[in-house]
Amino acid sequence: MPGSRTGQWLRLGAFLAAFVLLGVFAGGWLARQIQARGPLYCIEQAGTLWNGVAPLSSGFEPECPQSESYRAEVRSGDTRVEQYRVQGWQPRALLPAMKAGGYLQITDEPIGPGNYSAFLGRAGVPEIQYLANQEGDTTLITLSGRP
């Protein structure tokens, strides 16, 4: 029965196509999970600031918070957080790049020795919290907000 053999080949082809699609989706999911567990899980576009707003200047080392709660929030898409470390006390070092990328500085708050805070946004609405903390002979700058 030639018709039945054709049907078998069509079913096999459909099964293989579904299997390949499942593999593609599972592979993408797995890649995101591995990235979310790595040390730079929070940096979406390497070499850029705030996911492509501006190129990252030399001298800044990207980092991500080690907190499991931050990892979960970033992984779920509820929060974006990026951290950069630079030598010396340079609390406002990344502000010019963020401004060049279209963000306005809404606040400017030296909190106390070794701590600085600002809010940035577009159209005067706060979107990003900018925190700088002095840690030894370096400054850790944390940007956080909604993706």
PDB file of C-alpha atoms in Angstrom:
ATOM      1  CA  MET A   1       0.000   0.000   0.000  1.00  0.00           C
ATOM      2  CA  PRO A   2       1.890   3.003  -1.277  1.00  0.00           C
ATOM      3  CA  GLY A   3      -0.424   5.539   0.412  1.00  0.00           C
ATOM      4  CA  SER A   4       0.259   4.127   3.843  1.00  0.00           C
ATOM      5  CA  ARG A   5       4.039   4.408   3.411  1.00  0.00           C
ATOM      6  CA  THR A   6       3.659   8.089   2.445  1.00  0.00           C
ATOM      7  CA  GLY A   7       1.603   8.681   5.585  1.00  0.00           C
ATOM      8  CA  GLN A   8       4.320   7.049   7.695  1.00  0.00           C
ATOM      9  CA  TRP A   9       6.967   9.327   6.175  1.00  0.00           C
ATOM     10  CA  LEU A  10       4.796  12.386   6.777  1.00  0.00           C
ATOM     11  CA  ARG A  11       4.241  11.417  10.419  1.00  0.00           C
ATOM     12  CA  LEU A  12       7.967  10.768  10.864  1.00  0.00           C
ATOM     13  CA  GLY A  13       8.773  14.150   9.280  1.00  0.00           C
ATOM     14  CA  ALA A  14       6.283  15.932  11.525  1.00  0.00           C
ATOM     15  CA  PHE A  15       7.696  14.178  14.580  1.00  0.00           C
ATOM     16  CA  LEU A  16      11.274  15.125  13.641  1.00  0.00           C
ATOM     17  CA  ALA A  17      10.269  18.750  12.988  1.00  0.00           C
ATOM     18  CA  ALA A  18       8.543  18.949  16.374  1.00  0.00           C
ATOM     19  CA  PHE A  19      11.586  17.367  18.027  1.00  0.00           C
ATOM     20  CA  VAL A  20      13.926  19.922  16.420  1.00  0.00           C
ATOM     21  CA  LEU A  21      11.681  22.846  17.479  1.00  0.00           C
ATOM     22  CA  LEU A  22      11.540  21.516  21.019  1.00  0.00           C
ATOM     23  CA  GLY A  23      15.339  21.276  21.035  1.00  0.00           C
ATOM     24  CA  VAL A  24      15.714  24.870  19.828  1.00  0.00           C
ATOM     25  CA  PHE A  25      13.374  26.210  22.518  1.00  0.00           C
ATOM     26  CA  ALA A  26      14.937  24.058  25.238  1.00  0.00           C
ATOM     27  CA  GLY A  27      18.417  25.154  24.145  1.00  0.00           C
ATOM     28  CA  GLY A  28      17.462  28.840  24.366  1.00  0.00           C
ATOM     29  CA  TRP A  29      15.942  28.320  27.800  1.00  0.00           C
ATOM     30  CA  LEU A  30      19.032  26.434  28.968  1.00  0.00           C
ATOM     31  CA  ALA A  31      21.355  29.163  27.676  1.00  0.00           C
ATOM     32  CA  ARG A  32      19.386  31.820  29.614  1.00  0.00           C
ATOM     33  CA  GLN A  33      19.518  29.707  32.783  1.00  0.00           C
ATOM     34  CA  ILE A  34      23.277  29.212  32.472  1.00  0.00           C
ATOM     35  CA  GLN A  35      23.787  32.947  31.899  1.00  0.00           C
ATOM     36  CA  ALA A  36      21.582  33.736  34.916  1.00  0.00           C
ATOM     37  CA  ARG A  37      23.832  31.566  37.090  1.00  0.00           C
ATOM     38  CA  GLY A  38      27.169  32.916  35.808  1.00  0.00           C
ATOM     39  CA  PRO A  39      29.178  35.661  37.512  1.00  0.00           C
ATOM     40  CA  LEU A  40      28.065  38.298  34.966  1.00  0.00           C
ATOM     41  CA  TYR A  41      24.423  37.203  34.806  1.00  0.00           C
ATOM     42  CA  CYS A  42      23.163  40.794  34.947  1.00  0.00           C
ATOM     43  CA  ILE A  43      25.155  42.190  31.995  1.00  0.00           C
ATOM     44  CA  GLU A  44      23.080  41.661  28.845  1.00  0.00           C
ATOM     45  CA  GLN A  45      25.384  43.400  26.356  1.00  0.00           C
ATOM     46  CA  ALA A  46      29.055  43.063  27.259  1.00  0.00           C
ATOM     47  CA  GLY A  47      31.076  46.238  26.760  1.00  0.00           C
ATOM     48  CA  THR A  48      28.067  48.511  27.118  1.00  0.00           C
ATOM     49  CA  LEU A  49      26.414  50.398  29.912  1.00  0.00           C
ATOM     50  CA  TRP A  50      22.768  49.760  30.833  1.00  0.00           C
ATOM     51  CA  ASN A  51      22.143  47.240  28.068  1.00  0.00           C
ATOM     52  CA  GLY A  52      23.527  49.318  25.206  1.00  0.00           C
ATOM     53  CA  VAL A  53      22.839  52.924  26.265  1.00  0.00           C
ATOM     54  CA  ALA A  54      26.524  53.771  25.851  1.00  0.00           C
ATOM     55  CA  PRO A  55      29.851  52.015  25.387  1.00  0.00           C
ATOM     56  CA  LEU A  56      31.586  51.123  28.645  1.00  0.00           C
ATOM     57  CA  SER A  57      34.749  53.179  29.115  1.00  0.00           C
ATOM     58  CA  SER A  58      38.005  51.411  29.809  1.00  0.00           C
ATOM     59  CA  GLY A  59      38.918  51.063  33.454  1.00  0.00           C
ATOM     60  CA  PHE A  60      35.456  49.855  34.498  1.00  0.00           C
ATOM     61  CA  GLU A  61      35.061  46.208  35.479  1.00  0.00           C
ATOM     62  CA  PRO A  62      31.517  44.796  35.239  1.00  0.00           C
ATOM     63  CA  GLU A  63      30.148  42.862  38.215  1.00  0.00           C
ATOM     64  CA  CYS A  64      26.791  41.529  39.338  1.00  0.00           C
ATOM     65  CA  PRO A  65      25.295  41.266  42.828  1.00  0.00           C
ATOM     66  CA  GLN A  66      25.845  37.859  44.371  1.00  0.00           C
ATOM     67  CA  SER A  67      22.442  37.855  46.050  1.00  0.00           C
ATOM     68  CA  GLU A  68      20.117  35.014  45.037  1.00  0.00           C
ATOM     69  CA  SER A  69      17.151  37.385  45.299  1.00  0.00           C
ATOM     70  CA  TYR A  70      18.730  39.745  42.731  1.00  0.00           C
ATOM     71  CA  ARG A  71      19.467  36.776  40.457  1.00  0.00           C
ATOM     72  CA  ALA A  72      15.838  35.663  40.690  1.00  0.00           C
ATOM     73  CA  GLU A  73      14.500  39.164  39.971  1.00  0.00           C
ATOM     74  CA  VAL A  74      16.836  39.624  36.990  1.00  0.00           C
ATOM     75  CA  ARG A  75      16.049  36.137  35.671  1.00  0.00           C
ATOM     76  CA  SER A  76      12.292  36.759  35.909  1.00  0.00           C
ATOM     77  CA  GLY A  77      12.609  40.122  34.147  1.00  0.00           C
ATOM     78  CA  ASP A  78      11.310  42.139  37.107  1.00  0.00           C
ATOM     79  CA  THR A  79      14.562  44.060  37.631  1.00  0.00           C
ATOM     80  CA  ARG A  80      17.655  45.082  35.758  1.00  0.00           C
ATOM     81  CA  VAL A  81      20.812  45.660  37.759  1.00  0.00           C
ATOM     82  CA  GLU A  82      24.355  46.300  36.576  1.00  0.00           C
ATOM     83  CA  GLN A  83      27.478  46.986  38.617  1.00  0.00           C
ATOM     84  CA  TYR A  84      30.808  48.488  37.622  1.00  0.00           C
ATOM     85  CA  ARG A  85      33.978  48.860  39.658  1.00  0.00           C
ATOM     86  CA  VAL A  86      36.553  51.570  39.008  1.00  0.00           C
ATOM     87  CA  GLN A  87      39.765  52.544  40.802  1.00  0.00           C
ATOM     88  CA  GLY A  88      39.641  55.467  43.248  1.00  0.00           C
ATOM     89  CA  TRP A  89      36.654  57.358  44.597  1.00  0.00           C
ATOM     90  CA  GLN A  90      34.743  58.348  41.450  1.00  0.00           C
ATOM     91  CA  PRO A  91      31.067  58.446  42.462  1.00  0.00           C
ATOM     92  CA  ARG A  92      29.835  60.306  39.359  1.00  0.00           C
ATOM     93  CA  ALA A  93      32.049  58.513  36.826  1.00  0.00           C
ATOM     94  CA  LEU A  94      29.259  56.905  34.770  1.00  0.00           C
ATOM     95  CA  LEU A  95      26.848  59.841  34.814  1.00  0.00           C
ATOM     96  CA  PRO A  96      28.235  61.488  31.629  1.00  0.00           C
ATOM     97  CA  ALA A  97      27.773  58.255  29.652  1.00  0.00           C
ATOM     98  CA  MET A  98      24.205  57.828  30.907  1.00  0.00           C
ATOM     99  CA  LYS A  99      23.426  61.451  30.034  1.00  0.00           C
ATOM    100  CA  ALA A 100      24.945  61.001  26.570  1.00  0.00           C
ATOM    101  CA  GLY A 101      22.658  57.970  26.214  1.00  0.00           C
ATOM    102  CA  GLY A 102      19.564  60.116  26.727  1.00  0.00           C
ATOM    103  CA  TYR A 103      19.007  59.993  30.476  1.00  0.00           C
ATOM    104  CA  LEU A 104      18.490  63.107  32.586  1.00  0.00           C
ATOM    105  CA  GLN A 105      19.898  63.350  36.080  1.00  0.00           C
ATOM    106  CA  ILE A 106      16.960  64.061  38.352  1.00  0.00           C
ATOM    107  CA  THR A 107      18.697  64.040  41.747  1.00  0.00           C
ATOM    108  CA  ASP A 108      22.236  64.499  43.028  1.00  0.00           C
ATOM    109  CA  GLU A 109      22.647  63.203  46.586  1.00  0.00           C
ATOM    110  CA  PRO A 110      25.978  62.800  48.342  1.00  0.00           C
ATOM    111  CA  ILE A 111      24.669  60.576  51.153  1.00  0.00           C
ATOM    112  CA  GLY A 112      27.748  60.674  53.332  1.00  0.00           C
ATOM    113  CA  PRO A 113      31.408  59.716  53.253  1.00  0.00           C
ATOM    114  CA  GLY A 114      31.870  57.040  50.600  1.00  0.00           C
ATOM    115  CA  ASN A 115      28.214  56.949  49.482  1.00  0.00           C
ATOM    116  CA  TYR A 116      26.456  58.723  46.620  1.00  0.00           C
ATOM    117  CA  SER A 117      23.002  58.380  45.073  1.00  0.00           C
ATOM    118  CA  ALA A 118      21.191  59.795  42.055  1.00  0.00           C
ATOM    119  CA  PHE A 119      18.060  59.051  40.080  1.00  0.00           C
ATOM    120  CA  LEU A 120      18.073  59.154  36.305  1.00  0.00           C
ATOM    121  CA  GLY A 121      15.208  59.118  33.865  1.00  0.00           C
ATOM    122  CA  ARG A 122      13.808  60.279  30.594  1.00  0.00           C
ATOM    123  CA  ALA A 123      11.247  63.089  30.532  1.00  0.00           C
ATOM    124  CA  GLY A 124      11.842  63.796  34.224  1.00  0.00           C
ATOM    125  CA  VAL A 125      10.467  60.468  35.440  1.00  0.00           C
ATOM    126  CA  PRO A 126      12.854  58.479  37.692  1.00  0.00           C
ATOM    127  CA  GLU A 127      13.705  55.168  36.011  1.00  0.00           C
ATOM    128  CA  ILE A 128      17.179  54.232  37.212  1.00  0.00           C
ATOM    129  CA  GLN A 129      18.722  54.393  40.652  1.00  0.00           C
ATOM    130  CA  TYR A 130      22.451  55.151  40.504  1.00  0.00           C
ATOM    131  CA  LEU A 131      24.391  54.257  43.657  1.00  0.00           C
ATOM    132  CA  ALA A 132      28.108  54.629  44.269  1.00  0.00           C
ATOM    133  CA  ASN A 133      29.830  53.089  47.262  1.00  0.00           C
ATOM    134  CA  GLN A 134      33.474  53.421  48.182  1.00  0.00           C
ATOM    135  CA  GLU A 135      34.983  50.002  48.846  1.00  0.00           C
ATOM    136  CA  GLY A 136      38.614  50.294  49.825  1.00  0.00           C
ATOM    137  CA  ASP A 137      40.467  52.021  47.011  1.00  0.00           C
ATOM    138  CA  THR A 138      37.662  51.417  44.481  1.00  0.00           C
ATOM    139  CA  THR A 139      34.182  52.709  43.709  1.00  0.00           C
ATOM    140  CA  LEU A 140      31.363  50.240  43.087  1.00  0.00           C
ATOM    141  CA  ILE A 141      28.624  51.837  40.979  1.00  0.00           C
ATOM    142  CA  THR A 142      25.269  50.059  40.861  1.00  0.00           C
ATOM    143  CA  LEU A 143      22.546  50.883  38.348  1.00  0.00           C
ATOM    144  CA  SER A 144      19.124  49.388  39.003  1.00  0.00           C
ATOM    145  CA  GLY A 145      15.629  49.776  37.652  1.00  0.00           C
ATOM    146  CA  ARG A 146      12.966  48.130  35.542  1.00  0.00           C
ATOM    147  CA  PRO A 147      14.007  46.544  32.268  1.00  0.00           C
TER     148      PRO A 147
END
